[in-house]
Amino acid sequence: MGLLIGVPKETAAGEKRVATVPDVVEKLVKLGFSVAVESGAGDAANFADDTYRAAGAAVVPTAAEIWGRSDIVFKVRPPSADEVALLREGGTLIGFVWPAQNPELMQQLAARKATVLAIDCLPRQLSRAQKMDALTSMAGISGYRAVIEAANAFGRFFNGQVTAAGKIPPAKVFIAGAGVAGLAAIGTAANLGAIVRANDTRAEVADQVVSLGGEFVKVDFEEEGSGGGGYAKVMSEGFQQAQREMYAKQAREADIIITTALIPGKPAPRLITAEMVKSMKPGSVIVDMAAEQGGNCELTVPGEAVVRHGVTIVGFTDLVSRLAKQSSTLYSNNLLRLTEELCKTKDGVIDVNMDDDAIRGLTVIKDGSVTWPAPPLKLPAPPPKPAAAPVAAPKGHGHGGGEPMSAKGLATVFGLGALAFLGVGLYAPASFLSHFTVFVLACFIGYMVVWNVTPSLHTPLMSVTNAISSIIAIGALIQIAPPLAGGVADRPNALILGLAVFALALTAVNMFGGFAVTRRMLAMFRK
């Protein structure tokens, strides 16, 4: 067997997740690794020791044995000082580390000559890094759970109802921040039937908010808020003032506020002031998802749910752990994808390739040397904007160069056309003249009918083809059904009758097929 991967039990207060689940253990074994799990590591997430044994892992009784024997340690929370002391010298640690917030931990790990891959430092700009992006996985779960906690603390239904006992209005939910967690919260609240509004400093997320059933509330101040890497940046004072005014208005109207705003390496921005809390209706709820970093609400108490001015302020810092089984499964899959990148040879040996942009970004310590922060990524340059087409120089005479035709030229064209029609009228036989007149009128009327169809339920192209098909169907029906007053001589011959029937069949397929396709397209957008 290859290297030994150890999974200790999480020791942080309230942490119920485990770094690897039994289904992933089987896949790690197929990659050539052996796996050891501390006894009871998965109990809080409903993964019993026996399920790990059945998957091929060894279950060991103590954390000291896991840390001391393992070549690689999978972890969720950053290790404590005691756990670092147990790590074997030269070992590898993979998990959340938060190097900017834990400088002492970084020095302790470097002293053990460890190699540390911080999953929170993954370069999220790389598309191929998405499968390893544990921050996104955990944020989606926390956004969902935030809505569940809000519903638990709220005194009414989320959806509006009309019952024999009375009418219940829908809850109004405002979500500050439309990142991964915010979008998950928007989708969950909208699915529960609430009226959802959201705001974000990044204008590009507006369409995502609307697609999930929410309404994007814009700040009346023009400034781009994207800070790169999927995060927002610190905004100007003018923007922040306009944003506070908008939040104050939403606080007076909303029943539930969920805040998700975070800026990397900085305390959580204060978005909801005490005055805004006072202005909220009694029984309202605030869920502060940034409580662990200080909170977006001025009155948040990290780790607790408190009532201030009649408003319940939920500051839980363990939202992800409250869905321990789901979050453990997603997190362990993220670590599995990372392990596959480290062990492409599938021989149970990892290669921390510092030339790989994703691995280089993750690696904060290599063999005892601190390598954090990673150098900026060399992303491909955006494609150049196409040059504006040169404006053609106007030509002095004639009707070229885009100039309107002169009055003389227009009169000449109409004169020639009139002479052509006069020649047809004077010299063409009477039967031809009647057919020619019908042909000209048919072209004009057909053009006006076809191109003036309003595409209500179809695409414009489908509307035009249906209009043409309708005209063909009418002509075919006239050929198939002879005039009522006519006799046998008025009946079309067999060839014309066959063509009319064939044309009618094709147009019927086109029209009914168009409606069927449209119905399927509309069904895609129904809940």
Coordinates of C-alpha atoms in Angstrom, one line a residue:
M1 CA 0.0 0.0 0.0
G2 CA 0.9 3.6 -0.4
L3 CA 0.9 6.5 2.1
L4 CA -1.4 6.4 5.1
I5 CA -4.2 9.0 5.3
G6 CA -5.3 9.7 8.8
V7 CA -8.7 11.3 9.8
P8 CA -8.8 12.5 13.4
K9 CA -11.9 13.5 15.3
E10 CA -12.6 17.2 15.2
T11 CA -12.0 18.8 18.6
A12 CA -13.4 22.4 18.0
A13 CA -16.5 23.1 20.1
G14 CA -19.7 22.4 18.2
E15 CA -17.9 20.9 15.2
K16 CA -19.8 17.8 14.0
R17 CA -18.2 17.4 10.6
V18 CA -15.7 14.7 9.6
A19 CA -13.1 15.1 6.9
T20 CA -13.8 11.8 5.1
V21 CA -16.9 9.7 4.8
P22 CA -17.0 5.9 4.1
D23 CA -17.9 6.3 0.4
V24 CA -14.8 8.4 -0.2
V25 CA -12.6 5.9 1.8
E26 CA -13.3 3.3 -0.8
K27 CA -12.1 5.7 -3.6
L28 CA -9.0 6.6 -1.7
V29 CA -8.1 3.0 -1.3
K30 CA -8.5 2.5 -5.1
L31 CA -6.0 5.3 -5.5
G32 CA -3.5 3.2 -3.6
F33 CA -3.7 4.9 -0.1
S34 CA -4.4 3.2 3.2
V35 CA -6.9 5.0 5.5
A36 CA -7.1 5.2 9.3
V37 CA -9.9 6.9 11.1
E38 CA -10.1 7.8 14.8
S39 CA -12.8 6.0 16.6
G40 CA -15.9 8.1 16.9
A41 CA -14.7 10.7 14.3
G42 CA -17.9 10.3 12.3
D43 CA -20.5 9.7 15.0
A44 CA -21.8 13.3 15.1
A45 CA -22.3 13.2 11.3
N46 CA -24.0 9.7 11.6
F47 CA -21.1 7.7 10.2
A48 CA -20.4 4.8 12.5
D49 CA -17.1 3.2 13.0
D50 CA -18.4 0.0 11.4
T51 CA -19.2 1.8 8.1
Y52 CA -15.6 2.9 7.9
R53 CA -14.3 -0.6 8.5
A54 CA -16.7 -1.9 5.8
A55 CA -15.2 0.6 3.4
G56 CA -11.7 -0.5 4.0
A57 CA -10.4 1.9 6.7
A58 CA -8.7 1.0 9.9
V59 CA -10.4 2.4 13.0
V60 CA -7.8 3.4 15.7
P61 CA -8.7 4.3 19.3
T62 CA -6.7 7.5 19.9
A63 CA -5.9 10.8 18.2
A64 CA -2.2 10.5 19.1
E65 CA -2.0 7.3 17.0
I66 CA -3.7 9.1 14.0
W67 CA -1.4 12.1 14.1
G68 CA 1.8 10.2 14.9
R69 CA 1.4 7.4 12.2
S70 CA -0.3 9.2 9.3
D71 CA 1.7 10.5 6.4
I72 CA -1.2 12.7 5.4
V73 CA -3.8 14.1 7.8
F74 CA -7.2 15.2 6.5
K75 CA -8.8 17.8 8.8
V76 CA -11.8 20.2 8.8
R77 CA -11.0 22.9 11.3
P78 CA -7.4 24.3 11.7
P79 CA -5.5 22.1 14.2
S80 CA -4.9 23.2 17.8
A81 CA -1.5 23.6 19.2
D82 CA -1.8 20.2 20.9
E83 CA -2.7 18.6 17.7
V84 CA 0.3 20.2 15.9
A85 CA 2.6 18.8 18.5
L86 CA 1.3 15.3 17.7
L87 CA 1.9 15.7 13.9
R88 CA 4.7 13.6 12.7
E89 CA 7.7 15.6 11.5
G90 CA 7.6 16.0 7.7
G91 CA 4.0 15.0 7.5
T92 CA 1.3 16.6 5.3
L93 CA -1.8 18.4 6.5
I94 CA -4.8 19.1 4.3
G95 CA -7.8 21.2 5.5
F96 CA -8.9 24.6 6.4
V97 CA -6.0 26.7 7.9
W98 CA -6.8 30.4 7.3
P99 CA -3.1 31.5 7.2
A100 CA -3.9 35.2 7.4
Q101 CA -5.8 34.8 10.6
N102 CA -3.5 32.2 12.2
P103 CA 0.1 33.3 11.9
E104 CA 1.1 31.5 15.1
L105 CA -0.3 28.2 13.8
M106 CA 1.7 28.7 10.6
Q107 CA 4.9 29.0 12.5
Q108 CA 4.1 25.9 14.6
L109 CA 3.5 23.9 11.5
A110 CA 6.6 25.2 9.8
A111 CA 8.6 24.1 12.9
R112 CA 7.4 20.5 12.4
K113 CA 8.8 20.7 8.8
A114 CA 5.3 19.9 7.5
T115 CA 3.7 20.4 4.1
V116 CA 0.4 22.2 4.5
L117 CA -2.3 22.5 1.9
A118 CA -4.9 25.0 3.0
I119 CA -8.2 24.3 1.2
D120 CA -9.3 27.9 1.9
C121 CA -6.5 29.2 -0.3
L122 CA -7.6 27.5 -3.5
P123 CA -7.4 29.9 -6.5
R124 CA -11.1 30.0 -7.2
Q125 CA -10.6 31.8 -10.5
L126 CA -9.4 28.6 -12.1
S127 CA -12.3 26.7 -13.7
R128 CA -10.7 23.3 -13.0
A129 CA -10.4 24.1 -9.3
Q130 CA -14.2 24.1 -8.9
K131 CA -14.3 20.4 -8.0
M132 CA -11.9 21.1 -5.1
D133 CA -13.6 24.3 -3.9
A134 CA -14.7 23.5 -0.4
L135 CA -15.5 27.1 0.4
T136 CA -18.2 27.1 -2.2
S137 CA -19.5 23.7 -1.0
M138 CA -19.7 24.9 2.6
A139 CA -21.1 28.3 1.7
G140 CA -24.0 26.7 -0.2
I141 CA -24.9 24.6 2.8
S142 CA -24.7 27.5 5.3
G143 CA -27.0 29.7 3.0
Y144 CA -29.6 26.9 3.0
R145 CA -29.3 26.4 6.8
A146 CA -29.6 30.2 7.4
V147 CA -33.1 30.2 5.9
I148 CA -34.0 27.2 8.0
E149 CA -32.9 28.9 11.2
A150 CA -34.8 32.1 10.1
A151 CA -37.9 30.0 9.6
N152 CA -37.5 28.4 13.0
A153 CA -37.2 31.8 14.7
F154 CA -40.0 33.5 12.6
G155 CA -43.5 33.4 13.9
R156 CA -45.3 32.9 10.6
F157 CA -45.4 30.9 7.4
F158 CA -43.0 32.0 4.6
N159 CA -45.6 31.6 1.9
G160 CA -48.9 33.5 1.7
Q161 CA -52.1 31.6 2.2
V162 CA -55.8 32.3 2.1
T163 CA -57.6 30.0 4.5
A164 CA -61.0 29.8 6.2
A165 CA -59.3 31.2 9.3
G166 CA -58.0 34.2 7.6
K167 CA -55.5 35.6 5.1
I168 CA -51.7 35.1 5.7
P169 CA -49.4 37.5 3.9
P170 CA -46.1 36.1 2.5
A171 CA -42.9 36.8 4.5
K172 CA -40.6 39.5 3.1
V173 CA -36.9 38.4 3.1
F174 CA -34.0 40.6 2.4
I175 CA -30.6 39.1 1.7
A176 CA -27.5 41.2 2.0
G177 CA -24.8 39.7 -0.2
A178 CA -25.4 37.5 -3.2
G179 CA -22.3 35.3 -3.2
V180 CA -22.6 31.5 -3.0
A181 CA -24.2 31.5 0.4
G182 CA -26.5 34.4 -0.5
L183 CA -27.7 32.7 -3.7
A184 CA -28.4 29.5 -1.8
A185 CA -30.4 31.5 0.7
I186 CA -32.3 33.3 -2.1
G187 CA -33.3 30.0 -3.8
T188 CA -34.3 28.4 -0.5
A189 CA -36.4 31.3 0.7
A190 CA -38.1 31.7 -2.7
N191 CA -38.9 28.0 -2.8
L192 CA -40.6 28.4 0.6
G193 CA -42.9 31.0 -0.9
A194 CA -41.4 34.2 0.5
I195 CA -41.0 37.5 -1.3
V196 CA -37.2 37.7 -1.7
R197 CA -35.1 40.8 -2.3
A198 CA -31.3 40.9 -2.4
N199 CA -28.4 43.2 -2.9
D200 CA -24.7 42.9 -3.7
T201 CA -21.9 45.3 -4.6
R202 CA -21.2 43.2 -7.7
A203 CA -23.6 44.2 -10.5
E204 CA -23.0 41.0 -12.4
V205 CA -24.9 38.8 -9.9
A206 CA -28.2 40.7 -10.5
D207 CA -29.3 38.2 -13.2
Q208 CA -28.4 35.3 -10.9
V209 CA -30.7 36.7 -8.2
V210 CA -33.6 37.1 -10.6
S211 CA -33.1 33.6 -12.0
L212 CA -33.5 32.1 -8.5
G213 CA -36.8 34.0 -7.9
G214 CA -35.5 37.1 -6.1
E215 CA -35.6 40.8 -6.9
F216 CA -32.3 42.6 -7.1
V217 CA -32.2 45.9 -5.1
K218 CA -29.8 48.3 -6.6
V219 CA -27.9 50.9 -4.6
D220 CA -28.4 54.4 -6.1
F221 CA -24.6 54.9 -6.6
E222 CA -22.5 53.8 -9.6
E223 CA -19.5 51.8 -8.5
E224 CA -18.2 48.3 -9.4
G225 CA -17.7 46.1 -6.4
S226 CA -16.0 43.0 -7.7
G227 CA -12.7 42.3 -5.9
G228 CA -11.7 39.2 -7.8
G229 CA -11.7 35.6 -6.8
G230 CA -15.5 35.6 -6.3
Y231 CA -15.3 38.2 -3.4
A232 CA -16.4 41.7 -3.0
K233 CA -14.0 44.7 -2.4
V234 CA -14.2 47.5 0.1
M235 CA -16.4 50.2 -1.4
S236 CA -16.0 54.0 -1.3
E237 CA -17.5 56.1 1.4
G238 CA -20.1 57.6 -1.0
F239 CA -21.2 54.1 -2.0
Q240 CA -21.4 52.9 1.6
Q241 CA -23.6 55.9 2.6
A242 CA -26.0 55.2 -0.3
Q243 CA -25.9 51.5 0.7
R244 CA -26.8 52.3 4.4
E245 CA -29.8 54.4 3.2
M246 CA -31.0 51.4 1.1
Y247 CA -30.5 49.0 4.0
A248 CA -32.4 51.3 6.4
K249 CA -35.4 51.2 4.0
Q250 CA -35.3 47.4 3.6
A251 CA -35.0 47.0 7.3
R252 CA -38.3 48.8 7.8
E253 CA -40.1 46.7 5.2
A254 CA -38.5 43.2 5.7
D255 CA -39.6 40.5 8.1
I256 CA -36.3 38.6 7.8
I257 CA -32.8 39.8 7.0
I258 CA -30.0 37.4 6.2
T259 CA -26.5 38.9 5.9
T260 CA -23.6 37.2 4.2
A261 CA -21.1 40.0 3.5
L262 CA -17.4 39.1 4.0
I263 CA -14.2 40.6 2.6
P264 CA -11.1 38.3 2.7
G265 CA -8.6 39.2 5.4
K266 CA -10.8 41.9 6.9
P267 CA -13.4 42.0 9.7
A268 CA -17.0 41.6 8.5
P269 CA -18.4 45.0 7.3
R270 CA -21.2 46.5 9.5
L271 CA -24.3 46.7 7.4
I272 CA -27.1 46.6 9.9
T273 CA -26.9 49.2 12.7
A274 CA -28.8 49.3 16.0
E275 CA -31.1 52.0 14.6
M276 CA -32.0 49.7 11.7
V277 CA -32.8 46.9 14.2
K278 CA -35.1 49.3 16.2
S279 CA -36.9 50.2 13.0
M280 CA -37.8 46.6 12.2
K281 CA -41.2 45.1 13.1
P282 CA -41.5 43.2 16.3
G283 CA -41.0 39.5 15.7
S284 CA -38.6 40.0 12.8
V285 CA -35.5 37.9 12.4
I286 CA -31.9 38.7 11.5
V287 CA -29.5 35.8 10.6
D288 CA -26.0 37.0 10.6
M289 CA -23.9 34.5 8.7
A290 CA -20.7 36.6 9.2
A291 CA -20.9 36.3 13.0
E292 CA -17.7 34.3 13.2
Q293 CA -15.8 37.3 11.7
G294 CA -17.5 39.9 13.9
G295 CA -20.9 40.1 12.3
N296 CA -22.6 42.3 9.7
C297 CA -25.1 43.4 12.4
E298 CA -24.0 45.8 15.2
L299 CA -26.0 43.8 17.8
T300 CA -24.9 40.3 16.8
V301 CA -23.5 38.0 19.6
P302 CA -21.4 35.3 17.9
G303 CA -22.5 31.8 18.7
E304 CA -25.9 32.9 20.2
A305 CA -29.4 33.8 19.2
V306 CA -30.5 37.0 21.1
V307 CA -33.5 39.2 21.1
R308 CA -32.9 43.0 20.8
H309 CA -35.7 45.5 20.4
G310 CA -38.2 42.7 19.7
V311 CA -36.0 41.3 16.9
T312 CA -34.3 37.9 17.1
I313 CA -30.7 38.1 16.0
V314 CA -29.2 34.7 15.1
G315 CA -25.4 34.7 15.3
F316 CA -24.7 31.0 15.1
T317 CA -21.2 30.1 13.9
D318 CA -21.9 26.5 13.2
L319 CA -24.5 26.6 10.5
V320 CA -22.6 24.1 8.3
S321 CA -22.2 21.7 11.2
R322 CA -26.0 21.7 11.7
L323 CA -26.1 19.7 8.5
A324 CA -23.2 17.6 9.4
K325 CA -23.9 14.6 7.2
Q326 CA -24.4 16.6 4.1
S327 CA -21.5 19.0 4.7
S328 CA -19.1 16.1 5.5
T329 CA -20.0 14.3 2.3
L330 CA -19.4 17.4 0.1
Y331 CA -16.2 18.4 1.9
S332 CA -14.8 14.9 1.7
N333 CA -15.5 14.8 -2.0
N334 CA -13.6 18.1 -2.4
L335 CA -10.6 16.5 -0.6
L336 CA -10.9 13.4 -2.8
R337 CA -10.7 15.6 -6.0
L338 CA -7.6 17.3 -4.5
T339 CA -6.0 14.0 -3.7
E340 CA -6.6 12.8 -7.3
E341 CA -4.7 15.9 -8.5
L342 CA -1.9 15.1 -6.1
C343 CA -1.8 11.4 -7.0
K344 CA -2.3 11.2 -10.8
T345 CA -0.3 8.0 -11.0
K346 CA -2.8 6.2 -8.6
D347 CA 0.0 4.6 -6.7
G348 CA -0.7 6.0 -3.2
V349 CA 2.0 8.6 -3.4
I350 CA 1.3 12.4 -3.6
D351 CA 3.3 14.9 -5.6
V352 CA 3.0 18.5 -4.5
N353 CA 3.7 20.1 -7.8
M354 CA 4.5 23.8 -7.3
D355 CA 4.3 24.4 -11.0
D356 CA 0.6 23.6 -11.0
D357 CA -1.3 26.9 -10.3
A358 CA -4.0 25.2 -8.3
I359 CA -1.6 23.2 -6.1
R360 CA 0.7 26.2 -5.7
G361 CA -2.1 28.3 -4.5
L362 CA -3.2 25.7 -1.9
T363 CA 0.3 25.1 -0.6
V364 CA 1.0 27.5 2.3
I365 CA 3.9 25.5 3.7
K366 CA 6.3 23.2 1.8
D367 CA 8.6 21.0 3.8
G368 CA 8.7 23.5 6.6
S369 CA 9.2 26.6 4.4
V370 CA 6.3 29.1 4.5
T371 CA 5.2 29.6 0.8
W372 CA 2.1 31.7 1.6
P373 CA 0.9 34.0 0.0
A374 CA 1.2 32.5 -3.5
P375 CA 2.2 34.7 -6.4
P376 CA -0.6 36.2 -8.4
L377 CA -2.1 34.0 -11.0
K378 CA -1.1 34.6 -14.6
L379 CA -4.6 34.5 -16.1
P380 CA -5.0 34.7 -19.9
A381 CA -5.6 38.2 -21.1
P382 CA -9.2 39.0 -22.2
P383 CA -9.8 38.9 -25.9
P384 CA -9.2 42.3 -27.5
K385 CA -12.3 44.3 -28.3
P386 CA -13.1 44.4 -32.0
A387 CA -12.0 47.6 -33.6
A388 CA -14.8 49.9 -34.7
A389 CA -15.7 49.6 -38.4
P390 CA -14.4 52.6 -40.3
V391 CA -17.0 55.0 -41.4
A392 CA -17.2 55.1 -45.2
A393 CA -16.5 58.5 -46.6
P394 CA -19.6 60.0 -48.2
K395 CA -19.6 60.2 -51.9
G396 CA -20.6 63.5 -53.5
H397 CA -22.9 62.3 -56.2
G398 CA -25.1 59.3 -56.9
H399 CA -26.7 57.0 -54.3
G400 CA -23.6 55.1 -53.1
G401 CA -21.8 55.4 -49.7
G402 CA -25.0 55.1 -47.7
E403 CA -26.5 58.4 -48.8
P404 CA -30.2 58.5 -49.4
M405 CA -31.2 58.4 -53.1
S406 CA -31.6 61.8 -54.6
A407 CA -35.1 63.0 -55.8
K408 CA -34.0 62.7 -59.4
G409 CA -32.7 59.1 -59.0
L410 CA -35.9 58.1 -57.1
A411 CA -38.1 59.6 -59.9
T412 CA -36.0 57.7 -62.5
V413 CA -36.5 54.4 -60.7
F414 CA -40.3 54.9 -60.4
G415 CA -40.5 56.1 -64.0
L416 CA -38.8 52.9 -65.3
G417 CA -41.0 50.8 -63.1
A418 CA -44.1 52.5 -64.4
L419 CA -43.0 52.0 -68.1
A420 CA -42.4 48.3 -67.4
F421 CA -45.9 47.9 -66.0
L422 CA -47.3 50.0 -68.9
G423 CA -45.6 47.6 -71.3
V424 CA -47.1 44.6 -69.5
G425 CA -50.5 46.2 -69.6
L426 CA -50.4 47.1 -73.3
Y427 CA -48.9 44.0 -74.8
A428 CA -49.6 41.1 -72.4
P429 CA -52.7 39.0 -72.9
A430 CA -55.6 39.7 -70.6
S431 CA -55.4 36.3 -68.9
F432 CA -51.7 36.9 -68.0
L433 CA -52.5 40.4 -66.7
S434 CA -55.1 39.1 -64.3
H435 CA -52.7 36.5 -63.0
F436 CA -49.9 39.0 -62.7
T437 CA -52.0 41.4 -60.7
V438 CA -53.0 38.6 -58.3
F439 CA -49.3 37.6 -58.0
V440 CA -48.2 41.2 -57.1
L441 CA -51.0 41.7 -54.6
A442 CA -50.2 38.2 -53.0
C443 CA -46.6 39.1 -52.6
F444 CA -47.4 42.4 -51.0
I445 CA -50.1 41.1 -48.7
G446 CA -48.1 38.0 -47.8
Y447 CA -45.1 40.0 -46.9
M448 CA -47.2 42.3 -44.6
V449 CA -49.0 39.3 -43.0
V450 CA -45.9 37.2 -42.4
W451 CA -43.5 39.9 -41.1
N452 CA -46.1 41.6 -38.8
V453 CA -46.8 38.5 -36.8
T454 CA -46.1 39.2 -33.1
P455 CA -44.0 36.4 -31.4
S456 CA -46.2 36.0 -28.3
L457 CA -45.4 32.4 -27.3
H458 CA -42.8 31.5 -30.0
T459 CA -39.4 32.7 -31.0
P460 CA -39.6 35.3 -33.9
L461 CA -38.3 32.7 -36.4
M462 CA -40.9 30.1 -35.4
S463 CA -43.7 32.8 -35.6
V464 CA -42.7 33.6 -39.2
T465 CA -42.6 29.9 -40.2
N466 CA -46.0 29.3 -38.6
A467 CA -47.4 32.3 -40.5
I468 CA -46.0 30.9 -43.8
S469 CA -47.4 27.5 -43.0
S470 CA -50.8 28.9 -42.3
I471 CA -50.9 30.6 -45.8
I472 CA -49.8 27.3 -47.4
A473 CA -52.5 25.4 -45.5
I474 CA -55.2 27.8 -46.7
G475 CA -54.1 27.5 -50.3
A476 CA -53.9 23.7 -50.0
L477 CA -57.4 23.5 -48.5
I478 CA -58.8 25.7 -51.4
Q479 CA -57.3 23.2 -53.9
I480 CA -58.6 20.1 -52.0
A481 CA -62.1 21.5 -51.6
P482 CA -63.5 22.7 -55.0
P483 CA -65.7 25.7 -55.2
L484 CA -69.2 25.0 -53.9
A485 CA -70.9 26.3 -57.1
G486 CA -68.5 24.6 -59.4
G487 CA -68.8 21.3 -61.2
V488 CA -66.4 18.5 -62.1
A489 CA -64.5 20.7 -64.4
D490 CA -63.5 22.9 -61.4
R491 CA -61.9 20.0 -59.6
P492 CA -58.0 20.0 -59.7
N493 CA -56.2 17.2 -61.4
A494 CA -54.7 14.4 -59.5
L495 CA -51.2 15.9 -59.4
I496 CA -52.3 19.2 -58.0
L497 CA -54.5 17.4 -55.5
G498 CA -51.7 15.2 -54.4
L499 CA -49.3 18.2 -54.0
A500 CA -52.0 20.0 -52.0
V501 CA -52.5 17.1 -49.6
F502 CA -48.7 16.7 -49.2
A503 CA -48.2 20.4 -48.5
L504 CA -51.1 20.4 -45.9
A505 CA -49.5 17.4 -44.1
L506 CA -46.0 19.1 -43.9
T507 CA -47.5 22.4 -42.7
A508 CA -49.5 20.6 -40.0
V509 CA -46.4 18.9 -38.8
N510 CA -44.5 22.2 -38.7
M511 CA -47.3 24.0 -36.8
F512 CA -48.1 21.4 -34.2
G513 CA -44.4 20.6 -33.8
G514 CA -43.8 24.3 -33.1
F515 CA -46.4 24.4 -30.4
A516 CA -45.1 21.2 -28.8
V517 CA -41.5 22.6 -28.7
T518 CA -42.8 25.9 -27.2
R519 CA -44.7 24.0 -24.5
R520 CA -41.5 22.1 -23.6
M521 CA -39.5 25.3 -23.5
L522 CA -42.0 27.0 -21.2
A523 CA -42.1 23.9 -18.9
M524 CA -38.4 24.4 -18.2
F525 CA -39.1 27.7 -16.5
R526 CA -42.0 26.4 -14.3
K527 CA -41.3 25.5 -10.7

